[in-house]
CSV table of C-alpha atoms in Angstrom, one decimal:
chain,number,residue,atom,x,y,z
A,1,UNK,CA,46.8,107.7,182.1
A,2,UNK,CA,46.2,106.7,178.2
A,3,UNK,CA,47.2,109.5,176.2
A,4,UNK,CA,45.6,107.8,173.2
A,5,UNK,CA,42.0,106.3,172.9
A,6,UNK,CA,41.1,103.8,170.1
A,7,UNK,CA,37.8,102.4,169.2
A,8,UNK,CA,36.4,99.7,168.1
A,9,UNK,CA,38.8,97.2,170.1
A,10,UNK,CA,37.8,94.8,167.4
A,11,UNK,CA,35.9,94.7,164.1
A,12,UNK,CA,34.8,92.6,161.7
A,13,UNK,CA,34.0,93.4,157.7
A,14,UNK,CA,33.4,91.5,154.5
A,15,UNK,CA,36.2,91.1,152.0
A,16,UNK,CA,35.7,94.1,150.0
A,17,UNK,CA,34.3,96.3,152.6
A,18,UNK,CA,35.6,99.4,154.3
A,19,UNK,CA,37.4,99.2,157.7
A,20,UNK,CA,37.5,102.4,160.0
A,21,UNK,CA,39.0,102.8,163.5
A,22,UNK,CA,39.3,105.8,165.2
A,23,UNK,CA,41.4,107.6,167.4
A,24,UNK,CA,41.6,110.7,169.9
A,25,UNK,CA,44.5,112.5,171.7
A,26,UNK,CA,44.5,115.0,174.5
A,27,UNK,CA,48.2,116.3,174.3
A,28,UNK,CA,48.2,119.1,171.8
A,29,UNK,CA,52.0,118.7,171.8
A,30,UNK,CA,52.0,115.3,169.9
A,31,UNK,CA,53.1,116.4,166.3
A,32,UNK,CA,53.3,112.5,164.8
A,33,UNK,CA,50.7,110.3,164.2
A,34,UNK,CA,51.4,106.7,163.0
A,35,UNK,CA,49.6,103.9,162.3
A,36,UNK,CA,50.9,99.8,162.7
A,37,UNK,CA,49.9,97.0,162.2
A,38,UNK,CA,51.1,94.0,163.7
A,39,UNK,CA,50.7,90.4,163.3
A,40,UNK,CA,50.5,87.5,165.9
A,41,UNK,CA,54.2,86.5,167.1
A,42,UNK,CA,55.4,90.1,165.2
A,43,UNK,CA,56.6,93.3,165.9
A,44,UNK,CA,54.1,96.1,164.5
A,45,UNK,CA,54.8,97.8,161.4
A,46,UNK,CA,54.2,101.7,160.2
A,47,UNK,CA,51.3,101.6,157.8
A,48,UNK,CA,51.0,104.8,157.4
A,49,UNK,CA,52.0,108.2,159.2
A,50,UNK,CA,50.4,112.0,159.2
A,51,UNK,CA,52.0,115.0,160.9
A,52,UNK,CA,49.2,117.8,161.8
A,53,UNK,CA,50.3,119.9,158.9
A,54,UNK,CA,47.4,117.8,157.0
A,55,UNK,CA,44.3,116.9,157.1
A,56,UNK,CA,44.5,113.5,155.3
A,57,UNK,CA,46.8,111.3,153.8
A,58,UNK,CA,46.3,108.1,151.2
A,59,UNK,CA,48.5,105.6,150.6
A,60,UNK,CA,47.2,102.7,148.6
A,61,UNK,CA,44.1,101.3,150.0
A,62,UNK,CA,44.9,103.0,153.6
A,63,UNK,CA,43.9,106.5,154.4
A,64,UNK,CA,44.6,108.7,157.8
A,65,UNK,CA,42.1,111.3,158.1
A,66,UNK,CA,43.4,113.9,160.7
A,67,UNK,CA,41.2,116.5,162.8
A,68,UNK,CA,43.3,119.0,164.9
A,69,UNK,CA,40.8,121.1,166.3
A,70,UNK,CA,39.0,117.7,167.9
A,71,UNK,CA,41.7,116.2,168.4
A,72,UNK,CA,41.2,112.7,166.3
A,73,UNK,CA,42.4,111.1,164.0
A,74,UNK,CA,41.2,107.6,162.2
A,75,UNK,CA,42.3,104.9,159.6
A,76,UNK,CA,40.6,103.8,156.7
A,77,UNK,CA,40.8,100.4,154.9
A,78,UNK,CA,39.2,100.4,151.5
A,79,UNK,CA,38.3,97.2,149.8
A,80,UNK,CA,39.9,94.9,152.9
A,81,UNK,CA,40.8,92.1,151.7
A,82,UNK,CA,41.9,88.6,154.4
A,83,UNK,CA,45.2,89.7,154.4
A,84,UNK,CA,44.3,92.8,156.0
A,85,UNK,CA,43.0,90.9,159.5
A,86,UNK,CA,45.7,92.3,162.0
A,87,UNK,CA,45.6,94.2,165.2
A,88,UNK,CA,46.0,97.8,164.5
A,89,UNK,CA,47.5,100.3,166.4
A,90,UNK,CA,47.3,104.2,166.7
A,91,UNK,CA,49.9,106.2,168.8
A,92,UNK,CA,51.0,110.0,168.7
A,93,UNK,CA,54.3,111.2,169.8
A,94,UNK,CA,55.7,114.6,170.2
A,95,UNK,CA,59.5,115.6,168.2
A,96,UNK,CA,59.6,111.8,167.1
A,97,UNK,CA,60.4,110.4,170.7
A,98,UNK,CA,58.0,108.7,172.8
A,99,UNK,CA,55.4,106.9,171.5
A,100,UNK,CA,51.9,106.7,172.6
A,101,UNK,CA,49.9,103.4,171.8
A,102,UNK,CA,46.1,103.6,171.8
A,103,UNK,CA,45.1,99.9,173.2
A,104,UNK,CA,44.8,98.3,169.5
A,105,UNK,CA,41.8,97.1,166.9
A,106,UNK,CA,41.7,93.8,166.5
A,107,UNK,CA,40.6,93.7,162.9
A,108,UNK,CA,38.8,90.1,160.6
A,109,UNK,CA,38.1,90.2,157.3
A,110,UNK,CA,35.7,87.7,156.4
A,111,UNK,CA,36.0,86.2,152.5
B,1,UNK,CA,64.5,100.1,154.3
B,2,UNK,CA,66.0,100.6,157.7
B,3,UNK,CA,65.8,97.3,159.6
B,4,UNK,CA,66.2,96.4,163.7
B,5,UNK,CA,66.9,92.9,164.5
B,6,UNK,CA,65.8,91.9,167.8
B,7,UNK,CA,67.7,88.6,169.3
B,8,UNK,CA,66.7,86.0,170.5
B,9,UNK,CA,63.4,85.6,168.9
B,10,UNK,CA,61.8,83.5,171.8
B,11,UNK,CA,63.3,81.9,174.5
B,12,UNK,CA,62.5,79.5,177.5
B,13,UNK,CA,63.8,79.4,180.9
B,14,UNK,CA,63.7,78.3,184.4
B,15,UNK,CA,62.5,80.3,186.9
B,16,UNK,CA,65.8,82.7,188.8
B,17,UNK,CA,67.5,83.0,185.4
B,18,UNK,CA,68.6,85.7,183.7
B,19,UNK,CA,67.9,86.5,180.2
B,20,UNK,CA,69.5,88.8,177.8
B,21,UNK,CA,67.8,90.4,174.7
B,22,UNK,CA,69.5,92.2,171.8
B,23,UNK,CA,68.3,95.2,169.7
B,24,UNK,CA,70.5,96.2,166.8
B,25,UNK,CA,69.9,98.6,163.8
B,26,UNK,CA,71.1,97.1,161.0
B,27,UNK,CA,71.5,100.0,158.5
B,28,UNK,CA,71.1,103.6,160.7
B,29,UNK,CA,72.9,104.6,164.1
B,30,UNK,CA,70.7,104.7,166.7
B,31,UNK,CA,71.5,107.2,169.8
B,32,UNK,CA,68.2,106.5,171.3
B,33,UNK,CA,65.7,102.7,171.6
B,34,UNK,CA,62.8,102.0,173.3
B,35,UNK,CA,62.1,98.9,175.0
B,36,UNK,CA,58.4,97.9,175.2
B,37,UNK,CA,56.4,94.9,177.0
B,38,UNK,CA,53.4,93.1,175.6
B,39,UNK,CA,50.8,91.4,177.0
B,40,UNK,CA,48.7,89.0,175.0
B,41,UNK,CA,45.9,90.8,173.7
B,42,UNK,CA,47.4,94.2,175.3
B,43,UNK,CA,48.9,97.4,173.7
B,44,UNK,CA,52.8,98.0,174.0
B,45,UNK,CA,53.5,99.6,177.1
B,46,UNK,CA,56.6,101.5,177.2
B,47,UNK,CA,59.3,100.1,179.7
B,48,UNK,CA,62.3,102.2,179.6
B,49,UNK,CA,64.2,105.0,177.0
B,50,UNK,CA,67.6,103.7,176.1
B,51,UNK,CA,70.3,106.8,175.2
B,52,UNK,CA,73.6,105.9,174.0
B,53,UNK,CA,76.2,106.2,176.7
B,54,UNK,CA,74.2,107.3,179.2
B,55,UNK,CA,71.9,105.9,181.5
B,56,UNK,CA,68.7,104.3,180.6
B,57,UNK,CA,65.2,106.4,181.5
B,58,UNK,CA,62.7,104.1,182.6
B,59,UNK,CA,58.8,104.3,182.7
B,60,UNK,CA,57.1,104.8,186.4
B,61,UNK,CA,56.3,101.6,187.7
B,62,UNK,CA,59.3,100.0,186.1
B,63,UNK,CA,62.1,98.8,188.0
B,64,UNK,CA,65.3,99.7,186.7
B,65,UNK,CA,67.2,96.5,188.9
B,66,UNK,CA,65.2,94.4,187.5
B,67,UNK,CA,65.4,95.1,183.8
B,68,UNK,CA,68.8,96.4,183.1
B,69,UNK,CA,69.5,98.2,180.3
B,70,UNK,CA,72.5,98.6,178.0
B,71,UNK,CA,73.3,100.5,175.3
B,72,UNK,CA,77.0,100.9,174.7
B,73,UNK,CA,77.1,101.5,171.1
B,74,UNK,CA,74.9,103.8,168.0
B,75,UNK,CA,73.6,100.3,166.9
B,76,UNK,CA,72.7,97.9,170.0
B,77,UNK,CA,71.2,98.1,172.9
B,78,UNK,CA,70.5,95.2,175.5
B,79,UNK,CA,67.4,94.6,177.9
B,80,UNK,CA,68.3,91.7,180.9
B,81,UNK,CA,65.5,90.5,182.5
B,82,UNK,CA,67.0,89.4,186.5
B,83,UNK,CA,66.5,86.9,188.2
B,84,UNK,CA,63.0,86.1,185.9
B,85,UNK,CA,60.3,84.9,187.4
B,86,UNK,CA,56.6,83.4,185.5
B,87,UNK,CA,54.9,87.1,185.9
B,88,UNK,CA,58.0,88.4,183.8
B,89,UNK,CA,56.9,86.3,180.4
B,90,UNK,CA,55.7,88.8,177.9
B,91,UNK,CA,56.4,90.2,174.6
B,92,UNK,CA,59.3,92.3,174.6
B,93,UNK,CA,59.7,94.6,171.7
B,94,UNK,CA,62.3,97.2,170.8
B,95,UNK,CA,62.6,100.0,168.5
B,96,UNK,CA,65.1,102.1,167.4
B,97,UNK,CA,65.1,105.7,166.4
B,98,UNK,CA,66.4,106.8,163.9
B,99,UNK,CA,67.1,110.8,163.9
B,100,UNK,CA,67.7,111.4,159.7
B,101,UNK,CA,64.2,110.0,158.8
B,102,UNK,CA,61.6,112.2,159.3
B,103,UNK,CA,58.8,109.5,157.7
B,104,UNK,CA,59.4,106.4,160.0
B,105,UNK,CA,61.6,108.0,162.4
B,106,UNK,CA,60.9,104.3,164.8
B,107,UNK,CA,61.8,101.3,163.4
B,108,UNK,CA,60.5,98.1,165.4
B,109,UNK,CA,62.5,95.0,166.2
B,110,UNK,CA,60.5,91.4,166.1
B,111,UNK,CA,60.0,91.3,169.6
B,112,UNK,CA,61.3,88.2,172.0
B,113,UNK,CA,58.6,85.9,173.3
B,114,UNK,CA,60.0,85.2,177.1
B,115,UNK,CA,58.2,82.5,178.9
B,116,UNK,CA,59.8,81.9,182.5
B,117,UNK,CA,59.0,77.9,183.7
């Protein structure tokens, strides 16, 4: 049973463009939302995290926007740029233990 | 920034063999690490919870005498595969918890490529 649901499973956008996956939960416990990215041959990496207490957070050219009430949550990637073409990753966990992994967006950025 | 090293980074071995991955935090103790399996093209499915001192949680579907988990100290934990076998070869990938940061409270190892001849 997948506790997380991503879409698109892959993407493609012009250098410049915006990228945007999204994601939905059904445990209303989960209290930690993370992002990762990860690269071919690589363990993933937290691009950015949100915590329900928000409704979006910015870092840099990422952005989480978080809906509690419908249970979602998506990543945006302003101005992607070729080094930006990774498979991404949401997942959800409740008091920072398990993690959840939605089944990845594979993500090209085209020059 | 807190780092877990994952050892060895890929290895190759002959079918029956046994192989034996590391997961350290470098910089943070670590009472608790997951140990995850990837597929090519797949998400990380979670395998097994590792506690320190204590016994090893694993994931339905997982067997626990096949994967054998260690994790005697705050800052390693061991996965060995037994007895591995071609449908074992995957992506394993740990992470490491670390309780004191409420920002990245998982850090990820590398992950071991396993291919079994």
């Amino acid at each position: 049973q997948q506790q997380v649901k991503q879409s698109p499973q892959s993407l493609i956008v012009q250098k410049g463009g915006i990228s945007i996956i999204n994601c939905a939960y059904e445990n209303t416990a989960f209290d930690y939302f993370p992002w990762y990215q990860q690269f071919p041959g690589k363990g993933p990496a937290l691009l950015i995290a949100i915590r329900p207490d928000v409704s979006e957070k910015k870092e840099g050219r990422f952005t989480i926007s978080f809906n509690k009430s419908a249970k979602q949550f998506s990543l945006h990637i302003m101005d992607s740029q070729p080094g930006d073409s990774a498979t991404y990753f949401c997942a959800a966990s409740k008091n920072d233990y398990k993690l959840s992994f939605g089944a990845g967006t594979t993500v090209t950025v085209r020059a | 920034g807190a780092v877990v090293s994952q050892h060895p980074s890929r290895v190759i071995c002959k079918s029956g063999t046994s192989v034996k991955i590391e997961c350290r935090s470098l910089d943070f103790q670590a009472t608790t690490m997951f140990w995850y399996r990837q597929f090519p093209k797949q998400s990380l499915m979670l395998m097994a919870t590792s506690n320190e001192g204590s016994k090893a949680t694993y994931e339905q579907g997982v067997e626990k005498d096949k994967f054998l988990i260690n994790h005697a100290s705050l800052t390693l934990s061991t996965l060995t595969v037994t007895s591995a076998h071609p449908e074992d070869s995957s992506f394993y990938i740990c992470s490491a918890r670390d309780a004191q940061a409420s920002n990245q409270p998982q850090h990820f190892g590398d992950g071991t490529r396993l291919s079994i001849l």
